[in-house]
Amino acid sequence: MKKFVFLLLFIPLVTFAQQAQKIARIDSVLTYLYQRQLFNGTVLIGEKGKVLYKKAFGISDPRTGASLTTASAFNLGSVSKQFFTMMIMILKEQGKLKYDDPVQQYLPQFPYSNITIRQLMNHTSGLPEYFDIALGDMNLLDTLTNESMLALLAVKKPDLVFQPGEQWQYSNTNYTTLASVLEKVSGTTADAFFQQYIAGPLGMKDTYIYDLTMRSYPSSRVFGFEYQKGVPVLNDLVRFDGIVGDGNVYSTVEDLYIWDQALYKEKLVSKATFEEAITSGKLNNGELTKYGFGWFVPEPGKKVSHTGGWVGFRNEITRYIDRNQTLIVLTNGTDASAIYLAKRIWEDKAITLPVTHLITNVNVIDGTGLAAFPASVRIVDDRIRDIGPLTPFVNEEVTDGQGKILAPGFIDSHSHHGSGLDDDPSALAATSQGITMIVIGQDGSSDPIDSIRASIQRHPVSINLATYTGQSTLREAAMKDDVLRKATVAEIDSMKVVLARELDNGSLGLSTGLEYEAAFYSSPEEVVELAKVAAEKGGRYISHIRSEDVSLDEAIAETIEIGRQADIPVQISHIKIAMRSKWGSSDRILRQMEQARLDGINITADIYPYTMWNSTPRVLFPKKDFESLASAEFATRELFDPAASVMVRYTPNPEWQGKTVSAIAAINHETPAQALLRIIRETAMPGQGGTIVATSMSETDISHFLKWPYTNVCSDGAMSGHPRGHGAFTRVLGRYVREQHLMSLETAIQKMTSLTAENIGIQGRGMIAPGYFADLVLFDPETVIDNATIENPLALSTGINYVWVNGKLVYSDQKAVKNFPGQFVERR
Ligand SMILES: [Zn+2]
């Protein structure tokens, strides 16, 4: 018995100490955030009517620098909604309306006869979002008001998203309509009613409904802002703000606490009436919605809350109604971390503080093609936060860029580095040339996305990955490896199902390797059918086209035709002219592609900067007649230079590995054509294989293709083999930009970053801009160069200093840093 009494006495003491500790923790976290421009606002924590913590951080107006106080009035955004539902409750108690009355009873012009007031309040009406309705029709100078909004609804009568009561979907239109009902029924303005029945009686002296049509505002009004170049810049009301109901109640943490406490008593409406507001609404089928009247109900009977986000403002009120505790955070900034973190601490959940990092003293090339400019770049966790003449915060990690170039991390739109990630998860071959993201699933061959995700979860990697879905892989599955023929309708249908599933899972689109045997025999119709599936889902088409030599023109025409028929953006991958007698026709091919663009086909290309390719020697037989001496002689004459083409892998006789085809011919006292036939024969034996790096293109064509405004840079490289795996990007920067002046550095960077992101269809990467992922490369434009060669394909590039992926350093001066922040990147 004694022990029991002791515990009873002791528990509240511990709780009290814990609570004080939590508040101290919240205060220190808010201070930390405030000092790093991650929070500007006011906070109040209360319990049973007693204020436990109340504090203001920062400024109320970026133009004057005036300080916030806990009596400063913020635009509550959607936290306003609870006040509008309260006014409807008051009208109901006055007998002036019933929740289940149709809206049309009060607003005859409202075009939906079967929507009730209750459905507006609990977001089950099916009304579409008014921003979308208004944007199409508004004059840019108009200010939207409740009246004009209602008129717009009446005229356009947009389709409901669902039949009333069938689903729950948050829509601000419910509340703008609710405000119109309120004004109609009460015969006065929303603010006049609000002052008379809520703010006045409760003594909320700094709370009011404000809209853009009003001429003045109280001095307590707070202005929203954001940091640009380290300086606070006004970011406040927009032309939607002539409207009320969904937002535009202004209030302070002090007034909101008065409001919160009044809700426990029967000061405004009866207990039963308010109880319904914080009880989940019901759908027609009886299912609960977790939303009452202007309140989210995450834990019925325990916790109700509402967030409010609007231009320049982020807010939340959380009421722990079983304990009568309240947490209010109002911010006039763009960052919600204070709201999130304070709530998690109060709820005894673990937190991670955001970490900022400043890269100073750099010339920023932002990836858009704009000229370099001196600046500092601030990173918060995995994102770029700000760019400009920024100064370090207290204790902030700073990297001195020593005046070098800071660019977005390079995106490799055609990569084979993925298969080497098991052996080298740091992807040194890629990061050492500034690549932060590789795009795999190329040439028609891909892995299922679930297995890619699982694999990088099991073995985290240093670079980001995205993938296309390969046609040959789809064929092999659907046709049970019997792929040297056309697919049947049923087989194509089964490929479409798998492709659609992969696209839903984030695939960038369809890739083909039509020159390779697993796809060479597929009909153009099959490819179009599959491309249409990708197009429907917003995906893209990338192709190693059917021929890069003898039938190059036809292969490009086929690609254009796929773009036309499937209505899909098409990319010719590693564009090249691999046939001597066609050298010099790059201008004509580019004109063909330009014409397609004029015809409305979004055709683009990528390229690697080498005159040699890397593949199976079998591609040297365009007719697939692998025993024909005539074809072998044609190949040695037209398709590659046997004296400058090396068997980099040759399993039948490893001693020949590293030798040219001419050297192998000499050993066997054969002509190069005979040697080629021997190579084909021996590498086709069971369990054998071979890879050739074949010299076959002209520098002039490469330069022309590289300069085309729609060509982005790729490597087509792997962790070993062809030197492009280690040097493609640095080779462009060193040889084509610095030495040959083929294009400006800014243009080259654009072709490695934002253009690539555009061409593959991803968002949030490829530029140095606020909110973009912090994939970055710091390099020296005076020294950057590739060093990898056929003889020494693993040599690292010179001049790449640092590479960051998702804000984490992964490469530093010739060495991989053991960080593995790589993410799987989905189609936008
Ligand atoms: Zn290829």
Tab-separated table of N, CA, C and O and ligand atoms in Angstrom, residues 414 416 442-444 512-513 515-516 543-545 548 573-574 576 608 614-615 716 724, ligand 1:
chain	number	residue	atom	x	y	z
A	414	HIS	N	22.661	7.387	-70.549
A	414	HIS	CA	22.817	6.014	-71.055
A	414	HIS	C	24.043	5.419	-70.380
A	414	HIS	O	25.173	5.718	-70.739
A	416	HIS	N	25.946	1.924	-68.334
A	416	HIS	CA	25.997	0.500	-67.996
A	416	HIS	C	26.778	0.294	-66.693
A	416	HIS	O	27.238	-0.808	-66.417
A	442	GLN	N	19.209	0.101	-70.446
A	442	GLN	CA	19.444	0.598	-71.803
A	442	GLN	C	19.513	-0.513	-72.841
A	442	GLN	O	19.682	-1.677	-72.527
A	443	ASP	N	19.429	-0.113	-74.094
A	443	ASP	CA	19.615	-1.012	-75.235
A	443	ASP	C	18.628	-2.184	-75.220
A	443	ASP	O	18.916	-3.250	-75.736
A	444	GLY	N	17.487	-1.973	-74.582
A	444	GLY	CA	16.456	-3.004	-74.585
A	444	GLY	C	16.536	-3.987	-73.447
A	444	GLY	O	15.738	-4.916	-73.364
A	512	THR	N	14.860	0.444	-76.323
A	512	THR	CA	15.044	-0.661	-77.265
A	512	THR	C	16.508	-0.751	-77.684
A	512	THR	O	17.252	0.232	-77.647
A	513	GLY	N	16.885	-1.965	-78.083
A	513	GLY	CA	18.215	-2.201	-78.652
A	513	GLY	C	17.997	-2.939	-79.958
A	513	GLY	O	18.325	-4.114	-80.090
A	515	GLU	N	19.274	-3.063	-82.790
A	515	GLU	CA	20.372	-3.629	-83.572
A	515	GLU	C	20.754	-5.022	-83.053
A	515	GLU	O	21.367	-5.802	-83.761
A	516	TYR	N	20.386	-5.276	-81.798
A	516	TYR	CA	20.763	-6.561	-81.195
A	516	TYR	C	19.742	-7.636	-81.544
A	516	TYR	O	18.562	-7.357	-81.755
A	543	SER	N	16.354	4.756	-77.655
A	543	SER	CA	16.667	3.619	-78.518
A	543	SER	C	18.116	3.574	-78.973
A	543	SER	O	18.680	4.575	-79.416
A	544	HIS	N	18.689	2.397	-78.842
A	544	HIS	CA	19.847	2.033	-79.642
A	544	HIS	C	19.210	1.558	-80.943
A	544	HIS	O	18.612	0.490	-80.992
A	545	ILE	N	19.300	2.381	-81.966
A	545	ILE	CA	18.464	2.181	-83.150
A	545	ILE	C	18.912	0.962	-83.963
A	545	ILE	O	19.978	0.400	-83.740
A	548	GLU	N	23.384	1.530	-87.028
A	548	GLU	CA	24.201	2.726	-86.859
A	548	GLU	C	25.181	2.847	-88.017
A	548	GLU	O	26.100	3.641	-87.996
A	573	SER	N	19.872	7.104	-78.835
A	573	SER	CA	20.951	7.008	-77.865
A	573	SER	C	22.289	6.788	-78.560
A	573	SER	O	22.353	6.197	-79.632
A	574	HIS	N	23.340	7.284	-77.923
A	574	HIS	CA	24.711	7.254	-78.457
A	574	HIS	C	24.708	7.408	-79.981
A	574	HIS	O	25.182	6.541	-80.722
A	576	LYS	N	25.552	8.103	-83.671
A	576	LYS	CA	26.860	7.964	-84.323
A	576	LYS	C	26.686	7.573	-85.783
A	576	LYS	O	25.607	7.118	-86.200
A	608	TYR	N	28.319	9.975	-76.704
A	608	TYR	CA	29.577	9.939	-75.936
A	608	TYR	C	30.704	10.371	-76.875
A	608	TYR	O	30.643	10.138	-78.088
A	614	ASN	N	31.960	0.187	-78.277
A	614	ASN	CA	32.284	-1.009	-77.499
A	614	ASN	C	31.071	-1.916	-77.553
A	614	ASN	O	29.978	-1.511	-77.189
A	615	SER	N	31.253	-3.141	-78.093
A	615	SER	CA	30.079	-4.013	-78.184
A	615	SER	C	30.529	-5.432	-78.500
A	615	SER	O	31.724	-5.745	-78.485
A	716	ASP	N	27.527	5.819	-71.963
A	716	ASP	CA	27.352	4.454	-72.460
A	716	ASP	C	28.398	3.550	-71.801
A	716	ASP	O	28.705	2.477	-72.303
A	724	ARG	N	35.346	5.265	-71.977
A	724	ARG	CA	34.229	6.185	-71.697
A	724	ARG	C	33.628	5.950	-70.317
A	724	ARG	O	33.024	6.848	-69.744
B	1	ZN	ZN	23.751	0.842	-77.052
